[in-house]
């Protein structure tokens, strides 16, 4: 029998009524002939309550104990869903991370899954049971403690379970009905994509799309887990379509650009009049790396006088003040004239595997933006995406311009 | 190093502030040189919330899943207490039932502890750690599922852990400061006992005292675990005395009567004019036993005519209606004339190991109650206690009379 993983997030299991709705989705797939593993998050709000108690207990709380406390949230949901399913006449039982087991490394609160032996789940399926698995949690390999996977961990659990049990598909039920060409709140003409390639989705998640966590997309790409993003607010008896994240080969009609992502959490730093000599980049970026500041776009201009240069880079907005301090401390070693920063900037990225085979995709964008009077502060490109840094005020204009430019607008 | 178990109930860990107070009690004992295991309940109110969700999920919920859901409450408390202790500089870690492990039978929601291998806790103590153990929960031996121990389960967990680690004592912190000669709300002259024998405490718990659950007292008696009932509302730096439950041999000044207990949850059934012949008792009590109705006191009077007799018994008030139905169904087989019932009755019991060596202890009580005009409906006696069933209206008068009679009143 084919196997299916169904994952439901916090808003999809917010209360017992919503959990009963989830059970109806599960029933549909059981009746369709699937062996089903369901992965659930904590009821929305519960994790926040548990985290708040940990902070109240001690601002610098022990991370292994934090994991023990917050993992209780998923335990409650998995037990409740198993109760509902059993009462509906569907054989089911709950599985905690230590029972499956979902084996992790020892990095409490940000643990990575090391292994999911499938023997227990195989036996459960053979017994005709739905396996209701607590997401977000596992058990550490060495010490046998409860571990959690960090932000978006339940998506990662679902994809990892799907890989372990060789599921036909991993359905991620969420509060949106799929992946869009871009954020519909910013571009009203955005439309839902039927299919997105793994690599494209990975770029979109990395560059600001919040539908799926980067780690879960990485994992689905590595293991080739076809992942279907769909809405948990559908009528369980008449579900609508979502977006399938799959191998590029499965996508027949390839667009040059598939989607446009934004990241507003960006800050720009310009280091002015640095000596234009070997080693200066290392003098700037070495200390930033040591301070664990993630530098993204880097632009270096050749100077007019041939003796000095300007170096511009971006980093997460939250790190801007620290970056400034690190550079001022390194001022003597670097030897720059001035430091300029800006935080009212946005990074707009266009993603599409079609760029591999089409030249001049980015150049078209630069011209279109220039025609609208939008100044580009920095540019980065890679094989399947390019990003431009612009003033935040132009976000909507830039997004709509590019969305139309690449033929992504939905039919009127 | 001597070992100590400290158990804190729901009101003692009701919020993070109260948990911090618990940590100060633990700190005191660690500094006094004990290797400490702390057993905690869920924060008060949390278990009720989780149980309510289970009932909402399905009125006839799966018991194994119910256990999974409600055990999450203790998991949260143990993690939070470990966080607080660690932040105070005391090495500590939390232990869930499956980690210790606290091995149980398969009777979900009313599981009995089968075994507590001490190797893991021994290693934790050797590493200088306080072991913070989730009470009320264990892991089933066969299926490896989470199991809970039923009402008062955390007391049972504490005593069982104390036996397993050969603790010098098991301290039960509660919202009262010890065991009293009787309920102070009914007899204002009641006083706290310094020591109570295991058997006496077992009778007191069985006969209506609510300080400790019967199962935990049984367990402490079987394993000889000295159990100290004390208040969690004391100043942790200046704790007051409580009541030690210990072997009779440890008690130097033995009273004839140690305590007086009540049970209001009683009902009386009189079967009138039954044929006075062999087998009639079996005809009455056989069907009641089959219906799982717990019969307590039984009185059979010799009839005046020598041909019929009256049989009176008590059962839990909640079972009265069922008992009536069972007997009416068996009326033909038993052959009785009428059935009379009463539920406004109370069972008053006097308990004391001194009764073993003193004759006429109960007789004194019968006379004292008669002098006050209190009619005795039924009597049962055993080696160390006697109980009388009286009209509920006389509860206070009877209790105060007996309390004074046996010299239990505190000094004015």
CSV table of C-alpha atoms in Angstrom, one decimal, chain A residues 32-283:
chain,number,residue,atom,x,y,z
A,32,UNK,CA,-8.4,6.3,-0.3
A,33,UNK,CA,-6.1,3.4,0.6
A,34,UNK,CA,-3.0,5.1,2.1
A,35,UNK,CA,-1.0,4.0,5.1
A,36,UNK,CA,-0.9,7.3,6.9
A,37,UNK,CA,1.5,9.0,9.3
A,38,UNK,CA,0.2,12.3,10.7
A,39,UNK,CA,2.7,14.8,12.1
A,40,UNK,CA,1.3,17.4,14.4
A,41,UNK,CA,2.4,20.7,16.0
A,42,UNK,CA,1.4,22.0,19.4
A,43,UNK,CA,-2.0,23.8,19.6
A,44,UNK,CA,-1.4,27.4,18.6
A,45,UNK,CA,-0.4,29.5,21.6
A,46,UNK,CA,0.7,26.6,23.7
A,47,UNK,CA,4.3,26.7,22.7
A,48,UNK,CA,4.4,30.4,23.5
A,49,UNK,CA,3.0,29.7,26.9
A,50,UNK,CA,5.5,27.0,27.7
A,51,UNK,CA,8.4,29.2,26.4
A,52,UNK,CA,7.2,32.1,28.6
A,53,UNK,CA,7.3,29.8,31.7
A,54,UNK,CA,10.9,28.7,30.9
A,55,UNK,CA,11.9,32.4,30.6
A,56,UNK,CA,10.2,33.2,33.9
A,57,UNK,CA,12.0,30.2,35.5
A,58,UNK,CA,15.4,31.6,34.4
A,59,UNK,CA,16.2,34.0,31.6
A,60,UNK,CA,19.2,31.8,30.7
A,61,UNK,CA,17.3,28.5,30.9
A,62,UNK,CA,18.9,25.1,30.5
A,63,UNK,CA,18.3,24.1,26.9
A,64,UNK,CA,17.8,20.4,27.5
A,65,UNK,CA,15.1,21.2,30.1
A,66,UNK,CA,13.6,23.8,27.8
A,67,UNK,CA,13.2,21.0,25.2
A,68,UNK,CA,11.5,18.8,27.8
A,69,UNK,CA,9.0,21.6,28.7
A,70,UNK,CA,8.1,22.7,25.2
A,71,UNK,CA,7.9,19.2,23.7
A,72,UNK,CA,4.9,18.6,26.0
A,73,UNK,CA,2.8,20.7,23.6
A,74,UNK,CA,3.1,18.3,20.7
A,75,UNK,CA,2.6,15.4,23.1
A,76,UNK,CA,-0.9,16.7,24.0
A,77,UNK,CA,-1.9,17.2,20.4
A,78,UNK,CA,-0.8,13.8,19.2
A,79,UNK,CA,-2.7,12.1,22.1
A,80,UNK,CA,-5.9,14.1,21.4
A,81,UNK,CA,-5.8,13.4,17.6
A,82,UNK,CA,-5.3,9.7,18.4
A,83,UNK,CA,-8.4,9.8,20.7
A,84,UNK,CA,-10.5,11.4,18.0
A,85,UNK,CA,-9.4,9.0,15.3
A,86,UNK,CA,-10.0,6.0,17.5
A,87,UNK,CA,-13.5,7.3,18.5
A,88,UNK,CA,-14.2,7.6,14.7
A,89,UNK,CA,-13.4,3.9,14.3
A,90,UNK,CA,-10.0,4.5,12.7
A,91,UNK,CA,-7.2,2.5,14.3
A,92,UNK,CA,-4.6,5.0,15.5
A,93,UNK,CA,-1.9,5.6,18.2
A,94,UNK,CA,0.3,8.5,19.2
A,95,UNK,CA,4.1,8.3,18.9
A,96,UNK,CA,6.4,10.7,20.7
A,97,UNK,CA,9.9,11.4,19.4
A,98,UNK,CA,11.5,8.9,21.8
A,99,UNK,CA,9.0,6.2,20.8
A,100,UNK,CA,9.4,6.3,17.0
A,101,UNK,CA,12.4,7.0,17.6
A,102,UNK,CA,13.3,10.2,15.9
A,103,UNK,CA,17.0,10.2,16.7
A,104,UNK,CA,18.8,13.6,16.9
A,105,UNK,CA,22.2,15.0,17.6
A,106,UNK,CA,22.8,16.6,21.0
A,107,UNK,CA,22.1,20.3,20.0
A,108,UNK,CA,19.2,21.0,22.3
A,109,UNK,CA,16.6,23.5,21.0
A,110,UNK,CA,18.1,23.4,17.5
A,111,UNK,CA,18.7,19.7,17.1
A,112,UNK,CA,19.1,18.0,13.7
A,113,UNK,CA,17.6,14.7,12.9
A,114,UNK,CA,20.3,12.0,12.6
A,115,UNK,CA,18.1,8.9,12.0
A,116,UNK,CA,14.6,7.6,11.9
A,117,UNK,CA,14.6,3.8,12.1
A,118,UNK,CA,11.3,2.8,10.4
A,119,UNK,CA,10.8,-0.6,12.1
A,120,UNK,CA,8.2,0.6,14.7
A,121,UNK,CA,6.2,2.6,12.1
A,122,UNK,CA,6.4,-0.3,9.7
A,123,UNK,CA,4.9,-2.6,12.3
A,124,UNK,CA,2.2,0.0,13.1
A,125,UNK,CA,1.2,0.2,9.4
A,126,UNK,CA,1.2,-3.6,9.1
A,127,UNK,CA,-1.3,-3.6,12.1
A,128,UNK,CA,-3.5,-1.2,10.1
A,129,UNK,CA,-2.8,1.8,12.4
A,130,UNK,CA,-2.5,5.5,11.6
A,131,UNK,CA,0.7,6.7,13.2
A,132,UNK,CA,0.1,10.1,14.9
A,133,UNK,CA,3.6,11.5,15.5
A,134,UNK,CA,4.5,14.5,17.6
A,135,UNK,CA,6.4,16.9,15.4
A,136,UNK,CA,9.2,19.3,16.4
A,137,UNK,CA,10.7,16.7,18.8
A,138,UNK,CA,13.1,13.8,18.9
A,139,UNK,CA,15.4,12.0,21.4
A,140,UNK,CA,19.2,12.6,21.5
A,141,UNK,CA,21.3,9.7,20.4
A,142,UNK,CA,23.9,9.8,23.2
A,143,UNK,CA,22.0,10.9,26.3
A,144,UNK,CA,18.4,9.8,25.5
A,145,UNK,CA,17.0,13.2,26.4
A,146,UNK,CA,14.1,15.0,24.7
A,147,UNK,CA,15.3,17.4,22.0
A,148,UNK,CA,13.5,19.9,19.8
A,149,UNK,CA,14.3,20.9,16.3
A,150,UNK,CA,13.9,24.7,16.4
A,151,UNK,CA,11.8,26.9,14.3
A,152,UNK,CA,9.5,25.2,11.8
A,153,UNK,CA,10.7,21.9,13.2
A,154,UNK,CA,7.4,20.1,12.6
A,155,UNK,CA,7.8,20.6,8.8
A,156,UNK,CA,11.2,19.1,9.1
A,157,UNK,CA,9.8,16.2,11.1
A,158,UNK,CA,7.2,15.5,8.5
A,159,UNK,CA,9.6,15.5,5.6
A,160,UNK,CA,12.1,13.3,7.5
A,161,UNK,CA,9.4,10.8,8.4
A,162,UNK,CA,8.2,10.8,4.8
A,163,UNK,CA,11.8,9.9,3.7
A,164,UNK,CA,12.1,7.2,6.4
A,165,UNK,CA,8.9,5.4,5.5
A,166,UNK,CA,9.4,6.0,1.8
A,167,UNK,CA,6.1,7.9,1.5
A,168,UNK,CA,4.6,8.7,-1.9
A,169,UNK,CA,4.1,12.3,-0.8
A,170,UNK,CA,4.3,14.6,2.3
A,171,UNK,CA,1.3,16.9,2.5
A,172,UNK,CA,1.9,20.0,4.5
A,173,UNK,CA,-1.5,21.4,5.7
A,174,UNK,CA,-1.2,25.1,6.5
A,175,UNK,CA,-3.3,28.3,6.7
A,176,UNK,CA,-2.5,29.2,3.0
A,177,UNK,CA,-3.6,27.1,0.1
A,178,UNK,CA,-0.2,26.8,-1.6
A,179,UNK,CA,2.9,28.6,-2.8
A,180,UNK,CA,2.3,31.8,-4.8
A,181,UNK,CA,4.3,33.5,-7.4
A,182,UNK,CA,4.8,36.2,-4.8
A,183,UNK,CA,3.1,37.6,-1.7
A,184,UNK,CA,-0.5,38.3,-2.8
A,185,UNK,CA,-0.8,41.1,-0.1
A,186,UNK,CA,1.9,43.0,-2.1
A,187,UNK,CA,1.0,41.9,-5.6
A,188,UNK,CA,-2.7,41.4,-6.0
A,189,UNK,CA,-2.2,39.6,-9.4
A,190,UNK,CA,0.0,36.9,-7.7
A,191,UNK,CA,-1.3,33.4,-8.5
A,192,UNK,CA,-0.9,30.0,-6.9
A,193,UNK,CA,1.7,27.7,-8.5
A,194,UNK,CA,0.7,24.2,-9.3
A,195,UNK,CA,4.3,22.9,-9.1
A,196,UNK,CA,7.6,24.3,-7.9
A,197,UNK,CA,11.0,22.6,-8.3
A,198,UNK,CA,13.0,21.7,-5.1
A,199,UNK,CA,15.8,24.1,-5.9
A,200,UNK,CA,13.4,27.0,-6.7
A,201,UNK,CA,11.5,26.4,-3.5
A,202,UNK,CA,14.8,26.3,-1.5
A,203,UNK,CA,15.7,29.7,-3.0
A,204,UNK,CA,12.3,31.1,-2.3
A,205,UNK,CA,12.3,30.0,1.3
A,206,UNK,CA,15.9,31.2,1.8
A,207,UNK,CA,15.0,34.6,0.2
A,208,UNK,CA,11.9,35.4,2.3
A,209,UNK,CA,8.9,33.2,1.3
A,210,UNK,CA,7.5,32.1,4.7
A,211,UNK,CA,5.4,29.1,3.5
A,212,UNK,CA,8.0,26.5,4.3
A,213,UNK,CA,11.1,26.5,6.4
A,214,UNK,CA,14.4,26.3,4.6
A,215,UNK,CA,15.5,23.2,6.5
A,216,UNK,CA,12.4,21.2,5.5
A,217,UNK,CA,12.9,22.1,1.8
A,218,UNK,CA,16.5,21.2,2.0
A,219,UNK,CA,15.6,17.8,3.4
A,220,UNK,CA,12.9,17.2,0.8
A,221,UNK,CA,15.3,18.0,-1.9
A,222,UNK,CA,18.0,15.7,-0.6
A,223,UNK,CA,15.6,12.8,-0.1
A,224,UNK,CA,13.5,13.6,-3.1
A,225,UNK,CA,10.3,13.8,-1.0
A,226,UNK,CA,7.5,15.2,-3.0
A,227,UNK,CA,5.9,17.8,-0.8
A,228,UNK,CA,2.4,19.2,-1.2
A,229,UNK,CA,1.5,22.5,0.4
A,230,UNK,CA,-2.3,22.8,0.9
A,231,UNK,CA,-4.9,24.3,3.1
A,232,UNK,CA,-6.2,22.8,6.3
A,233,UNK,CA,-9.3,25.1,6.0
A,234,UNK,CA,-10.7,23.2,3.0
A,235,UNK,CA,-13.8,21.1,3.4
A,236,UNK,CA,-12.2,17.7,4.2
A,237,UNK,CA,-14.7,16.0,1.9
A,238,UNK,CA,-13.9,18.3,-1.0
A,239,UNK,CA,-10.3,19.4,-0.7
A,240,UNK,CA,-8.9,22.0,-3.2
A,241,UNK,CA,-5.6,21.9,-5.0
A,242,UNK,CA,-2.3,23.1,-3.5
A,243,UNK,CA,1.3,23.4,-4.7
A,244,UNK,CA,3.5,20.4,-5.3
A,245,UNK,CA,7.2,20.8,-4.6
A,246,UNK,CA,8.9,18.2,-6.7
A,247,UNK,CA,11.8,17.4,-8.9
A,248,UNK,CA,12.3,19.8,-11.8
A,249,UNK,CA,11.8,16.9,-14.2
A,250,UNK,CA,8.2,16.6,-13.1
A,251,UNK,CA,7.5,20.1,-14.2
A,252,UNK,CA,6.5,20.2,-17.9
A,253,UNK,CA,5.9,23.9,-18.5
A,254,UNK,CA,9.0,25.6,-17.1
A,255,UNK,CA,8.9,29.4,-16.5
A,256,UNK,CA,12.0,31.5,-16.8
A,257,UNK,CA,11.0,33.1,-13.5
A,258,UNK,CA,8.8,31.1,-11.2
A,259,UNK,CA,8.5,33.4,-8.2
A,260,UNK,CA,9.5,36.7,-6.6
A,261,UNK,CA,10.5,36.8,-3.0
A,262,UNK,CA,11.2,39.7,-0.6
A,263,UNK,CA,13.2,40.1,2.5
A,264,UNK,CA,12.6,43.3,4.5
A,265,UNK,CA,14.9,42.2,7.3
A,266,UNK,CA,17.9,43.6,5.6
A,267,UNK,CA,20.4,46.4,6.4
A,268,UNK,CA,23.0,47.9,4.2
A,269,UNK,CA,26.5,49.0,5.3
A,270,UNK,CA,28.9,51.0,3.1
A,271,UNK,CA,32.5,51.3,4.0
A,272,UNK,CA,33.8,54.4,2.3
A,273,UNK,CA,37.3,55.2,1.0
A,274,UNK,CA,39.1,52.0,1.9
A,275,UNK,CA,42.7,51.5,0.6
A,276,UNK,CA,42.4,49.5,-2.6
A,277,UNK,CA,44.9,46.9,-1.8
A,278,UNK,CA,45.0,43.1,-1.3
A,279,UNK,CA,43.7,41.9,2.1
A,280,UNK,CA,41.3,44.7,2.7
A,281,UNK,CA,38.2,42.5,2.2
A,282,UNK,CA,39.5,40.0,4.7
A,283,UNK,CA,40.2,42.8,7.2
